[in-house]
XYZ file of C-alpha atoms in Angstrom:
390
model
C -151.800 39.614 117.867
C -154.358 38.144 116.795
C -155.323 34.941 118.827
C -156.410 32.014 116.367
C -156.851 28.801 119.124
C -155.180 26.309 116.929
C -156.857 22.315 116.922
C -155.367 19.716 115.171
C -158.642 17.381 113.228
C -158.493 13.389 112.718
C -160.446 12.068 110.389
C -160.292 8.510 112.083
C -162.384 6.333 108.523
C -163.680 3.091 110.359
C -164.169 0.320 108.069
C -167.545 -0.278 106.137
C -169.297 -3.050 106.009
C -173.624 -4.193 104.902
C -175.146 -1.092 103.863
C -171.790 0.535 103.576
C -170.606 -0.663 100.900
C -173.461 1.476 98.550
C -171.431 4.467 98.591
C -168.758 4.877 97.015
C -165.226 6.562 98.046
C -165.957 9.145 95.576
C -169.734 9.363 97.203
C -168.215 9.966 100.254
C -165.903 12.184 100.242
C -167.630 14.739 97.764
C -170.184 14.723 100.401
C -167.610 16.003 102.493
C -166.467 17.821 100.928
C -170.179 20.079 100.016
C -170.656 19.543 103.754
C -167.618 22.484 103.976
C -168.288 25.698 105.137
C -167.175 28.462 102.914
C -163.690 29.923 103.890
C -164.082 32.706 101.734
C -164.659 34.691 105.425
C -162.383 33.542 107.127
C -158.607 33.654 104.739
C -159.141 37.466 104.099
C -156.810 40.733 103.616
C -157.179 41.737 106.832
C -156.914 38.800 108.756
C -154.353 37.700 107.693
C -152.853 40.692 108.909
C -154.299 40.660 112.168
C -152.813 37.458 112.751
C -149.422 37.607 111.353
C -148.610 41.729 111.594
C -146.324 42.029 108.906
C -142.349 43.162 110.384
C -139.192 44.136 108.742
C -136.295 45.135 109.728
C -132.085 44.263 109.584
C -131.397 44.530 113.156
C -133.069 42.505 115.616
C -133.994 42.698 118.844
C -132.590 39.713 119.695
C -129.207 41.692 118.188
C -128.390 42.720 121.483
C -128.883 40.299 123.732
C -125.876 38.898 126.681
C -124.535 35.290 125.402
C -124.248 34.833 129.552
C -129.540 35.692 129.216
C -129.895 33.977 127.162
C -130.862 30.122 128.478
C -133.198 33.599 130.544
C -134.953 35.246 128.107
C -135.472 31.929 126.109
C -137.854 31.012 130.119
C -138.846 33.775 129.266
C -140.370 34.273 125.617
C -140.978 30.051 126.165
C -143.777 30.919 128.924
C -144.658 33.920 128.011
C -148.912 34.260 127.187
C -148.984 36.126 123.993
C -148.277 34.381 120.310
C -144.535 33.959 120.879
C -145.053 31.292 123.892
C -148.152 28.965 121.775
C -145.033 29.474 118.794
C -142.569 28.220 121.807
C -144.196 25.472 123.462
C -146.204 24.143 120.178
C -142.608 23.581 118.684
C -140.925 22.006 121.762
C -143.809 20.117 122.989
C -144.062 18.528 118.809
C -139.980 18.214 119.167
C -139.736 16.147 122.541
C -143.558 15.340 122.902
C -144.498 12.767 118.497
C -144.753 8.963 119.072
C -141.311 6.668 117.956
C -143.162 4.445 115.190
C -141.549 2.191 113.278
C -142.854 1.399 110.519
C -140.658 -0.438 108.534
C -138.446 -1.009 105.547
C -140.983 -1.876 103.250
C -142.138 1.283 100.911
C -145.473 -1.235 99.709
C -146.378 -2.449 103.253
C -146.140 1.658 104.783
C -149.890 2.776 104.354
C -150.187 -0.837 106.004
C -149.061 -0.026 108.460
C -149.773 3.502 109.753
C -153.402 2.107 109.460
C -152.743 -0.729 111.402
C -150.821 1.667 114.272
C -152.893 4.347 113.437
C -153.926 4.532 117.461
C -150.500 4.107 118.602
C -149.132 6.843 116.144
C -152.305 9.382 116.346
C -153.558 8.126 120.255
C -150.247 8.409 121.477
C -150.388 12.487 120.987
C -153.075 13.395 123.023
C -152.996 11.662 125.727
C -155.195 12.159 129.747
C -152.341 15.113 130.243
C -151.810 16.122 127.297
C -155.574 17.190 125.390
C -158.722 15.840 125.104
C -160.872 14.123 122.303
C -164.258 12.974 121.714
C -166.247 10.914 118.809
C -169.323 12.798 117.343
C -171.226 9.797 115.217
C -174.543 10.606 113.599
C -177.655 8.001 111.945
C -176.193 4.286 113.148
C -173.294 4.942 110.501
C -169.408 3.193 110.791
C -168.621 6.615 109.793
C -168.041 9.768 111.328
C -165.302 12.202 113.029
C -163.488 12.248 115.587
C -162.307 15.704 117.291
C -159.532 16.489 119.499
C -157.876 19.569 120.409
C -154.295 19.989 122.055
C -153.530 21.727 124.840
C -151.002 24.938 123.272
C -149.572 25.641 126.841
C -148.148 25.302 129.362
C -147.831 26.762 133.371
C -144.085 26.996 134.286
C -143.926 27.815 137.834
C -140.474 28.192 139.826
C -139.102 28.710 143.560
C -136.299 29.909 145.175
C -135.355 28.489 149.294
C -133.041 30.982 151.286
C -131.146 28.459 154.342
C -129.467 31.415 156.271
C -126.333 29.969 158.681
C -125.965 31.388 162.133
C -122.221 31.607 163.253
C -121.610 32.509 167.111
C -117.813 33.178 167.716
C -115.907 33.105 170.484
C -112.660 34.505 171.923
C -110.313 33.770 174.323
C -108.070 37.420 174.645
C -105.108 36.800 176.567
C -102.373 40.181 177.583
C -98.859 40.415 178.403
C -96.500 42.916 180.240
C -92.599 42.972 178.911
C -90.142 44.860 179.908
C -89.809 48.087 177.965
C -86.091 49.232 176.556
C -85.516 52.190 175.157
C -82.692 52.410 172.863
C -80.728 56.424 173.258
C -79.565 57.836 170.032
C -77.288 61.044 169.919
C -74.936 62.691 166.934
C -71.461 64.109 166.985
C -69.147 65.865 164.734
C -66.343 63.775 162.616
C -63.295 65.162 161.864
C -61.454 64.171 158.975
C -57.736 63.767 158.769
C -55.490 62.793 154.905
C -54.019 59.929 155.723
C -52.036 59.290 152.566
C -50.546 60.728 149.391
C -50.763 63.981 149.053
C -49.957 67.348 146.332
C -49.133 65.910 142.563
C -49.234 62.457 142.747
C -52.678 62.180 144.355
C -54.662 64.652 141.678
C -52.444 62.229 139.265
C -54.496 59.042 140.614
C -58.101 61.213 141.170
C -58.208 63.298 138.111
C -59.467 60.455 135.256
C -59.363 61.310 131.324
C -59.709 58.363 129.121
C -58.337 59.149 126.129
C -55.446 56.468 126.159
C -52.844 60.358 124.405
C -52.582 61.519 127.458
C -49.547 63.619 129.519
C -49.109 64.867 132.711
C -46.524 67.887 133.566
C -44.093 66.715 136.612
C -46.662 69.457 139.234
C -49.449 67.694 138.352
C -51.262 70.677 137.281
C -51.908 70.283 133.585
C -52.856 67.163 131.545
C -51.605 67.551 127.810
C -54.422 65.419 125.278
C -53.154 64.145 121.732
C -55.443 63.704 119.335
C -53.884 61.510 115.032
C -54.331 63.800 112.348
C -57.472 62.648 111.085
C -56.451 64.696 107.293
C -57.682 64.233 103.740
C -56.639 66.661 101.902
C -60.282 67.683 101.281
C -62.082 69.895 103.596
C -64.121 69.234 105.835
C -65.221 68.948 109.484
C -63.456 66.402 112.501
C -63.857 65.449 115.357
C -62.564 63.397 118.326
C -63.695 62.894 121.376
C -62.496 61.903 125.736
C -63.767 62.062 128.737
C -62.639 63.868 132.309
C -64.236 62.150 135.129
C -62.828 63.254 139.377
C -62.844 60.593 142.544
C -64.132 61.112 145.854
C -61.167 62.952 148.147
C -59.678 65.996 145.262
C -60.718 69.478 145.639
C -60.281 71.142 142.985
C -60.028 75.076 142.754
C -59.234 74.547 138.814
C -59.670 72.061 136.851
C -60.677 73.887 132.841
C -59.922 73.586 129.023
C -56.597 76.308 129.535
C -54.414 75.755 125.669
C -55.487 74.479 121.543
C -53.888 73.686 119.201
C -54.542 72.782 115.292
C -55.519 74.260 112.350
C -58.041 75.794 110.425
C -60.918 76.478 112.410
C -61.827 74.819 115.595
C -64.373 73.955 118.689
C -65.480 73.044 121.453
C -68.480 71.099 123.231
C -68.853 70.489 125.745
C -71.871 67.677 127.074
C -72.708 68.070 123.352
C -73.128 72.345 124.261
C -71.293 74.365 122.081
C -68.663 76.636 124.726
C -65.756 78.022 122.242
C -65.184 78.695 118.494
C -62.499 80.069 117.105
C -62.276 83.630 115.939
C -66.749 83.619 115.512
C -68.871 82.124 117.902
C -72.554 80.247 116.054
C -73.628 76.536 115.414
C -72.433 73.352 114.777
C -69.159 73.530 112.021
C -70.040 73.407 109.047
C -68.716 73.445 105.243
C -70.143 75.273 102.265
C -69.392 76.684 98.798
C -68.952 80.220 99.685
C -70.333 82.939 96.145
C -66.431 84.126 95.251
C -68.293 85.688 91.761
C -69.208 85.635 88.582
C -68.822 81.812 88.095
C -66.831 81.895 91.398
C -67.160 79.260 93.874
C -65.029 78.347 97.332
C -65.394 75.815 99.934
C -65.707 77.564 104.088
C -65.856 76.799 107.027
C -69.204 78.354 108.546
C -70.263 77.804 112.383
C -74.612 77.602 111.953
C -75.170 79.977 109.681
C -71.918 82.565 109.573
C -68.887 82.226 107.443
C -65.853 82.871 109.826
C -63.090 82.024 107.007
C -62.370 80.225 103.872
C -61.334 76.464 104.301
C -57.276 76.199 104.580
C -55.175 74.559 107.222
C -53.031 77.638 109.054
C -51.824 76.850 112.696
C -53.357 77.823 115.408
C -52.872 77.810 119.028
C -55.620 79.618 121.398
C -56.004 79.590 124.276
C -59.519 78.637 125.574
C -59.471 78.712 129.848
C -62.787 77.223 130.077
C -63.337 75.765 133.535
C -65.068 72.836 133.436
C -64.484 72.588 137.547
C -68.337 73.419 138.655
C -69.480 70.816 135.416
C -67.576 67.245 136.862
C -69.422 67.967 140.719
C -66.578 65.054 142.987
C -68.130 64.217 145.366
C -67.735 65.792 148.896
C -65.182 63.956 151.621
C -68.768 62.944 154.423
C -69.807 62.344 156.844
C -69.639 65.137 158.456
C -72.269 64.676 160.717
C -72.526 59.825 162.798
C -75.243 58.850 164.543
C -73.943 55.032 164.917
C -72.313 53.505 166.708
C -69.084 52.992 164.040
C -67.796 55.502 160.888
C -66.995 54.282 157.343
C -65.316 56.478 154.354
C -66.225 54.811 151.215
C -63.574 56.963 148.966
C -64.360 55.183 145.628
C -67.377 57.201 144.943
C -66.463 59.278 141.753
C -68.085 61.877 139.358
C -70.441 62.173 137.002
C -68.666 61.971 133.373
C -68.157 64.650 131.391
C -68.061 64.306 127.394
C -65.459 66.587 125.831
C -65.951 67.581 121.896
C -62.681 69.396 120.001
C -64.312 69.538 116.309
C -61.775 70.552 113.777
C -62.710 72.268 110.021
C -59.741 72.485 107.815
C -58.386 71.171 104.525
C -55.001 69.257 106.354
C -53.963 68.782 109.552
C -50.885 67.864 112.216
C -51.659 66.669 115.782
C -54.444 68.184 117.388
C -53.032 69.215 121.644
C -56.189 70.374 124.233
C -54.219 71.251 127.121
C -56.780 70.868 130.581
C -54.970 72.728 133.283
C -55.587 71.506 137.345
C -55.243 71.739 140.397
C -56.858 71.701 144.517
C -56.430 70.276 146.879
C -55.835 66.043 147.371
C -55.625 63.471 150.124
C -55.520 59.212 149.160
C -56.575 58.038 151.768
C -58.463 59.904 154.973
C -59.091 58.546 158.976
C -62.101 59.607 160.739
C -61.882 61.096 165.089
C -65.077 61.666 166.398
C -66.254 64.705 168.928
C -67.370 64.776 172.649
C -69.161 61.289 173.684
C -73.174 60.074 173.764
């Protein structure tokens, strides 16, 4: 961008007397206008474009500034040696260096007050530190021109002071000797001996069925779970659920879903997985309309998409004999070895909670019964002895 020095031209008209009154104010103004040079060579298209570069954008560089850098970037623009820096300086000096003059509140005397305070208003802008002025009067005339030039930019300088502090540190260290003390550890086998009840009584206390209606046989080898009647006279699916657990202290040799008495079609699920279905295998039991000829349909029970039988209330007695012993996962008696100074045996551990679902499909039913076969050694309390010595 082309630089053009900015000069402030102030004309001060000096009061005329004597011979100056011979020329009217209009004549003097016309003489000054005639003496002005032509501006045709100054305000040309080329000069304007070289001075003010045409610029258009929808994202100026300032749009990418970080707000933490505003103060630094403002100082850099203000004191750089180009037109932008000159514009910043001129604008700041105009705002901070403008003299404060009170011309009064009377609008009719504003002109007189401005003339009386002209020296303070105008001369204050050109102090010895801010610019220079020179007079040009011709031929002893009482009128003339005063030329003043304002300094447009100032140099901004800064310095940085670093202070380095060094510290010497001295530490005193002391070592002490402690008496060595070694611990002796050894591992010994533990033998557990049953000191509580065993057999049927123990098994009845160790194997738990959540259903409220369940009963043991006298030998402690069979549990009968009774499920209520769920019949409404239409072909539909009924489900009853109960849970099986075993406490620590029972070593089961048998735990199985041995017998099921029901109406229609039945299915058994363990932890959500199908383990047995009456007559045919397949998916979950469901009721569908079976095509039985022209304009004929019949309600039927399906295992997934496999037809099992038309919906009935036939009474059936079946023996699934599905083992759930390993699925229950009874905690073992232990520990079998000892490496401390005391031996404890918590007998409150229980197995995982095994979910049993009994699903039926029928038109009506009487009570449903499931028998669970149980057998194995059992003890309600133990004592432990440790072999050898350390």
